[in-house]
Structure formats: C-alpha cells, structure tokens
CSV table of C-alpha atoms in Angstrom, one decimal:
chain,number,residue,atom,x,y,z
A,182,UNK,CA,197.6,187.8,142.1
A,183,UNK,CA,198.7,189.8,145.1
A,184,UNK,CA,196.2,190.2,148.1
A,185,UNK,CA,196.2,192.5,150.7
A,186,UNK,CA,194.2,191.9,153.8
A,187,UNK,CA,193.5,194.1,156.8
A,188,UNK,CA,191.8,192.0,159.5
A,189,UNK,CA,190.3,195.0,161.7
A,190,UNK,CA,187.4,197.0,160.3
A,191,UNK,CA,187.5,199.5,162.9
A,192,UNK,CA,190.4,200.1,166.0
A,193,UNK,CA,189.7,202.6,169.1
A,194,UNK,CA,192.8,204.1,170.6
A,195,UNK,CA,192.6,206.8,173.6
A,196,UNK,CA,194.3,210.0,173.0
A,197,UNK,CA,198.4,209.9,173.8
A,198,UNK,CA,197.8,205.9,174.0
A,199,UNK,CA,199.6,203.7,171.4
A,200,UNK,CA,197.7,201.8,169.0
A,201,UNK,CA,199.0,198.8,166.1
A,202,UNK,CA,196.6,198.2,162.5
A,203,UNK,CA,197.6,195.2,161.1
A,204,UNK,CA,198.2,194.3,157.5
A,205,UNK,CA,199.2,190.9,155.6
A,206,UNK,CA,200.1,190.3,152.0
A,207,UNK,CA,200.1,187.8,149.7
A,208,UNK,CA,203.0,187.5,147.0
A,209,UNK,CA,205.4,185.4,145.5
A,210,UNK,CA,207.7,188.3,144.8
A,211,UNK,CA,210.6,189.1,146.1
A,212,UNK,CA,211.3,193.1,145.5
A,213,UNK,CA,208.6,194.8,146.3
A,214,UNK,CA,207.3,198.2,148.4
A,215,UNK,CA,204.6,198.3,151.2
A,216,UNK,CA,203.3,201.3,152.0
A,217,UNK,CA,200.8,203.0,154.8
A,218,UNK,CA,198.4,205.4,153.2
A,219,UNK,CA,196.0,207.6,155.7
A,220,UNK,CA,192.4,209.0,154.6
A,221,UNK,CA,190.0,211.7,156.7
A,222,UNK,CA,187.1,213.1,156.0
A,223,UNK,CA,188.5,215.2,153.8
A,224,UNK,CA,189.0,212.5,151.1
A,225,UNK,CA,192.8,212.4,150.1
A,226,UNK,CA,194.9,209.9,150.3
A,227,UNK,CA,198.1,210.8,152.4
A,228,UNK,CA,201.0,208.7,152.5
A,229,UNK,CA,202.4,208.0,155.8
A,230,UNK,CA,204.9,205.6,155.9
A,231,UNK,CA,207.2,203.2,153.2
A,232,UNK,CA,208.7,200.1,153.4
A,233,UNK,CA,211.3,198.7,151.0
A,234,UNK,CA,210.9,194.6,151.3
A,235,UNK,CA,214.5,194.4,150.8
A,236,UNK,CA,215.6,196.5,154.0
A,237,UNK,CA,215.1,194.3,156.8
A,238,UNK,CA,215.3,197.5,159.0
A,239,UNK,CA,212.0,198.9,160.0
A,240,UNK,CA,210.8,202.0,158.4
A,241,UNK,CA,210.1,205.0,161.1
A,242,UNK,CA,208.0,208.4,160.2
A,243,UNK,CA,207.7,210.8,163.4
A,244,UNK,CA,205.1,208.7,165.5
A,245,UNK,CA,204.4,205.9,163.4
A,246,UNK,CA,206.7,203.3,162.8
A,247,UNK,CA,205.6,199.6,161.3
A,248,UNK,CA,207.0,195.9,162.0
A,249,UNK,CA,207.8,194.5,158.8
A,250,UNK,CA,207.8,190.1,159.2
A,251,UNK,CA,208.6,189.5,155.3
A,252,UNK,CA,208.8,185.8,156.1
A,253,UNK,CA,205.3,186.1,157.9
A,254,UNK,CA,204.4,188.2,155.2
A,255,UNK,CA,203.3,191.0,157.6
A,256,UNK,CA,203.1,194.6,157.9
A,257,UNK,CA,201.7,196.4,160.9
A,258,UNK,CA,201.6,200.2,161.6
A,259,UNK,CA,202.0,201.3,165.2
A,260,UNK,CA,201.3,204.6,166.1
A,261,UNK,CA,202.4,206.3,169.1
A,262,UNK,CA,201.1,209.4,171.3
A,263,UNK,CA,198.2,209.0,169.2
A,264,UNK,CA,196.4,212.5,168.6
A,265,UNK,CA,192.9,213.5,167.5
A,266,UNK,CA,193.7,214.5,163.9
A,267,UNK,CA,194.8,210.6,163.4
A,268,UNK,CA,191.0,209.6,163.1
A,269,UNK,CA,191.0,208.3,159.6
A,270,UNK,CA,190.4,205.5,157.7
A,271,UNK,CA,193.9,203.7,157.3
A,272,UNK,CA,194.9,201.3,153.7
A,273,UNK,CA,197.9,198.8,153.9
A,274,UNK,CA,199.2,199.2,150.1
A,275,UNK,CA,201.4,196.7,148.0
A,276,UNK,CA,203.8,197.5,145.2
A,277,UNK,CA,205.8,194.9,143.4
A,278,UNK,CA,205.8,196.8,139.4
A,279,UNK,CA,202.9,199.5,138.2
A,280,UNK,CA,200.6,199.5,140.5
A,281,UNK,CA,199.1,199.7,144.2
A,282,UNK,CA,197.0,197.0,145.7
A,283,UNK,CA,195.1,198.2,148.6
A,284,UNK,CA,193.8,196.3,151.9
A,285,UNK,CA,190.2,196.8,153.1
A,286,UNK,CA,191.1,199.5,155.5
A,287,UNK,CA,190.7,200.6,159.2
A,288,UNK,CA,188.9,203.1,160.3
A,289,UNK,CA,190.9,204.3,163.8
A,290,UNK,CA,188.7,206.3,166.0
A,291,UNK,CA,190.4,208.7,168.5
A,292,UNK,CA,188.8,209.4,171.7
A,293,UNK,CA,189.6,212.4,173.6
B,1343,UNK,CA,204.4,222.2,143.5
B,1344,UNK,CA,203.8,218.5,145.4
B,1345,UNK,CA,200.1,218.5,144.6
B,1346,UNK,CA,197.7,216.7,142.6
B,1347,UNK,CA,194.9,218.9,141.7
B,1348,UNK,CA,191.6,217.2,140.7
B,1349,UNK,CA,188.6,219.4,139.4
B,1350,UNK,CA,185.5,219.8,140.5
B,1351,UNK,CA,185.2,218.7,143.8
B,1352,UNK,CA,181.7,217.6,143.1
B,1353,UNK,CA,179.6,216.9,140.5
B,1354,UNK,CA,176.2,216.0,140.0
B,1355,UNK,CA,175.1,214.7,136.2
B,1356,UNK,CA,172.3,213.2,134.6
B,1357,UNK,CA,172.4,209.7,132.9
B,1358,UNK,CA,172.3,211.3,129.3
B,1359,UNK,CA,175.1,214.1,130.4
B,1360,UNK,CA,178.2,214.4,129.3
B,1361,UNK,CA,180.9,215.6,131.5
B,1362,UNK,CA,184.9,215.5,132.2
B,1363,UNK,CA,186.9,215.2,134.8
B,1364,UNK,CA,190.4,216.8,135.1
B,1365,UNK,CA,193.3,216.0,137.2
B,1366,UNK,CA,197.0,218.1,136.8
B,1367,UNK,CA,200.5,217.8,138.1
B,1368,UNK,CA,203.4,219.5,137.8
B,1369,UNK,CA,205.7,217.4,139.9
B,1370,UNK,CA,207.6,215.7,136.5
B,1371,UNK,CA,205.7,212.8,137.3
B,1372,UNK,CA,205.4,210.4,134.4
B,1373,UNK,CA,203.1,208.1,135.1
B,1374,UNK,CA,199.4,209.1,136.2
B,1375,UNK,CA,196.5,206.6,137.5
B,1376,UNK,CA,193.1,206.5,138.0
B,1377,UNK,CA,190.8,204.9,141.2
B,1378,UNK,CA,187.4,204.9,141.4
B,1379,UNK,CA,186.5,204.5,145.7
B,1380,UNK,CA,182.9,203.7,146.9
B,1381,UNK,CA,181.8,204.7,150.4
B,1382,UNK,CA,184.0,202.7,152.9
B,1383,UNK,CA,185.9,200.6,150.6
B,1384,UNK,CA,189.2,200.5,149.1
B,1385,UNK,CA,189.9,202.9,146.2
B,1386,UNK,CA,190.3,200.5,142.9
B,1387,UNK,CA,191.7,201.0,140.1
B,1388,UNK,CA,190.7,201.8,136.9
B,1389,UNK,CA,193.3,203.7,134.5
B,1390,UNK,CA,197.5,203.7,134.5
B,1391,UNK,CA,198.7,205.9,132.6
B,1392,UNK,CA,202.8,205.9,131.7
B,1393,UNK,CA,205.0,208.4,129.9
B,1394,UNK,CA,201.4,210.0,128.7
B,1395,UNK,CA,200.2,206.4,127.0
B,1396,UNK,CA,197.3,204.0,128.1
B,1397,UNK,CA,199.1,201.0,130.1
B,1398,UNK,CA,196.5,199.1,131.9
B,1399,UNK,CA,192.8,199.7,131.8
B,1400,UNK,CA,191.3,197.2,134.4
B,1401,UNK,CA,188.2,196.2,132.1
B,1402,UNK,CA,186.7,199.8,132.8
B,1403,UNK,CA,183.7,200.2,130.6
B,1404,UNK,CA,183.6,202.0,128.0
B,1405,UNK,CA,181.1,205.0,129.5
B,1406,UNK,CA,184.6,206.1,130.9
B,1407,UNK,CA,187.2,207.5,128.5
B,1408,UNK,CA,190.4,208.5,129.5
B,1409,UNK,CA,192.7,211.1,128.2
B,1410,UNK,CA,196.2,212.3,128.5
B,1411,UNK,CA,197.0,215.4,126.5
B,1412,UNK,CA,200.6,216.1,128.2
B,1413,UNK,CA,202.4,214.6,130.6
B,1414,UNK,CA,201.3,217.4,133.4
B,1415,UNK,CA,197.4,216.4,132.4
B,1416,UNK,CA,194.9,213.6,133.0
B,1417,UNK,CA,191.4,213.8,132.2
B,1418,UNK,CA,188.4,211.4,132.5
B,1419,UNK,CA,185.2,211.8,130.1
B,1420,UNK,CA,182.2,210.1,131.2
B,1421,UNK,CA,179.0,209.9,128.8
B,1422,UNK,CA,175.6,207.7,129.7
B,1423,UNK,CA,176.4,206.7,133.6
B,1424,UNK,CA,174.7,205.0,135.7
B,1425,UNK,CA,173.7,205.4,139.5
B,1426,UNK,CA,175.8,202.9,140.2
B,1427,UNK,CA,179.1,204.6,139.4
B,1428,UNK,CA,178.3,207.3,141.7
B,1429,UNK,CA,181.7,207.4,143.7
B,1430,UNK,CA,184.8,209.1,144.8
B,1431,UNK,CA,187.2,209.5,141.8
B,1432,UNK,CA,190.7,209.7,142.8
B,1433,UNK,CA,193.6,210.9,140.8
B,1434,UNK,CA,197.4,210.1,141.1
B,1435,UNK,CA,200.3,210.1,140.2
B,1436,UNK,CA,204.3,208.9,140.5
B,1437,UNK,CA,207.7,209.6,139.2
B,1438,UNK,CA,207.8,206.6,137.2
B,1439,UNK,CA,205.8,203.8,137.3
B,1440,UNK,CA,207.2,201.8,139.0
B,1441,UNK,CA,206.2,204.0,141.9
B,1442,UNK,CA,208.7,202.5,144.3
B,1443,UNK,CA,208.0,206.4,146.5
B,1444,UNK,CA,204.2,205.1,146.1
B,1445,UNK,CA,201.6,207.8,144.7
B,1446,UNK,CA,200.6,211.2,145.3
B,1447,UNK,CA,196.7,211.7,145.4
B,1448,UNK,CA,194.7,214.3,144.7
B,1449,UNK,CA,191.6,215.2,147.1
B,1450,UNK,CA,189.0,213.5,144.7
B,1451,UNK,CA,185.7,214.2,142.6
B,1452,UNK,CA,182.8,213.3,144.4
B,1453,UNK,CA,180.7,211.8,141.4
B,1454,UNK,CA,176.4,212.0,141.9
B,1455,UNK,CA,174.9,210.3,138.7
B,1456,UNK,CA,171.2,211.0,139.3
C-alpha cells in the first residue's frame, strides 16, 4: 500500500519570508501524480500545485514551486513571498490509479 | 461552472434521524468520491464513484448509503449514526478516474450527530 508521510505537524513562516513543507511517499509504482492540496478555515480543499512522476522537471504555480527527488521518493513544497492568506493546513497527495492518498498535513502559520 | 457544490453546510441529526447529503457538478466529470475528515486529520476516504457506478467502498458501514442518480449528482444517506461519525464530509470529483488533474472539492458538510 502507498504511504504518504508529512514529517512537520506545524511550520511558522514570517510574512514575505520563504518557507519549504516536506512530503515523502511510499510506492513501488512507477507512473504516478503528486499533488499539493491547501485547506483554511473555510474547509475546502484547494489544489495548488501537480506533479507528473514522469517529468523530471519541477512543477511551478505563481509562488510555490516543489522539489520533486523521485529516487528519494520526496516531494517538498516551497513557498515564496509568503502572505497572510497562506495560513492553512497543507496535505501532500499521491495518485498512481483511482484514488488520492493523503499525508498527515501541516498546518503553516503566517505571522505578520 | 468549476465548482463542487455540497448541501447543507451543516447539519445537526439525532441518532434515530434520517438525513441526506447532496453533492452536484456540472464540470463533465465522471467520476465522483466521497471523504469523510475529522478535526485535524487527513480527509479519508469512503466512496468512488466512476461513470455513475459504485467502484470502491472502503469498508464504510452500512449506516452510510451512497447514491448516484446522474452523472452531475452524488448523494450520501445516513440512517442510525453515531457520535462518533460526527465529521467534515467532503465531496469530489475528477474528469475520469484516474484523476491524473487530481480532484475538485466541494466546501464540505459539517456533520453534528447528537
């Protein structure tokens, strides 16, 4: 079974500063999708950012970006010129067929 | 349309209620899903849905009944809960399901069984 594991309960990042979440995976596949999904307070799940495991170039969205390791089997999400309405909790996802397995999360906390 | 709309946004039922939960789409999306997320946890799922039939029910008891009348439309019954499935129901959905583009969600049902 795939795992997904994110190893930081809770990140802090100043306002404008740059902050990285971290994200590993567990699979034996080899064509598979990771994805970057964002919740607030407000509940929904908002997708930030893809990643095709076949693409060896690193997927960018706007301010966040991630560094994709496939052999380390890692997938981390930096953002950049981090702003208030980033404060959210933060899922690493995995897709290799039909459905998403989801990481622990990280809550990121903003400070102004 | 790029939404997922989910209805109610809460709802509070007694153990001996019974109550539905809908979720719509009208993206062409063909496969629909499912997630049931406690407080500070990672949603999990429950239901797939593809091309409107039942693909994968992960061992979801049977005080959950799922239900897709077209392929715009997902519904979730519920009949003799418990306190402890008070949590954030999710809905979603993808093209096809092998959601490669990953899932759009809707904003939830905030689920109170007293």
């Amino acid at each position: 079974a795939q795992t997904v594991t994110q190893s930081q309960p809770e990140m802090s990042v100043q306002e404008a500063e740059t902050v990285t979440l971290s994200c590993t995976y567990d699979t034996s596949e080899s064509d598979y999708y990771l994805f970057w999904y964002k919740q607030p307070p407000s509940r929904q799940m908002i997708l930030v950012i893809r990643q095709e495991a076949y693409k060896q170039q690193n997927a960018t969205e706007n301010r966040f970006s991630v560094n994709f390791q496939k052999a380390a089997k890692s997938f981390s999400l930096k953002i950049s010129d981090s702003q208030l309405g980033d404060a959210a909790m933060y899922f690493c996802a995995y897709n290799a067929g039909n459905m998403l397995t989801f990481g622990g999360g990280t809550r990121l906390m903003v400070k102004p | 349309d790029t939404e997922v709309t989910q209805t109610p946004k809460h709802l509070v039922m007694g153990m001996t209620n019974k109550k539905s939960l809908k979720c719509e789409q009208h993206m062409g999306h063909r496969a629909m899903y499912w997630y049931k997320q406690k407080a500070k946890k990672p949603p999990e799922l429950m239901f797939v849905y593809s091309y409107e039939k039942l693909s994968i029910n992960e061992s979801v008891p049977s005080r959950f009944s799922p239900e897709c009348p077209n392929s715009s439309l997902l519904n979730l019954h519920l009949h003799a809960l418990q306190p402890e499935d008070s949590a954030l129901y999710l809905c979603a959905s993808s093209q096809d399901p092998r959601a490669n583009k990953g899932y759009t969600f809707g904003s939830g049902t905030r689920l109170t069984v007293v």
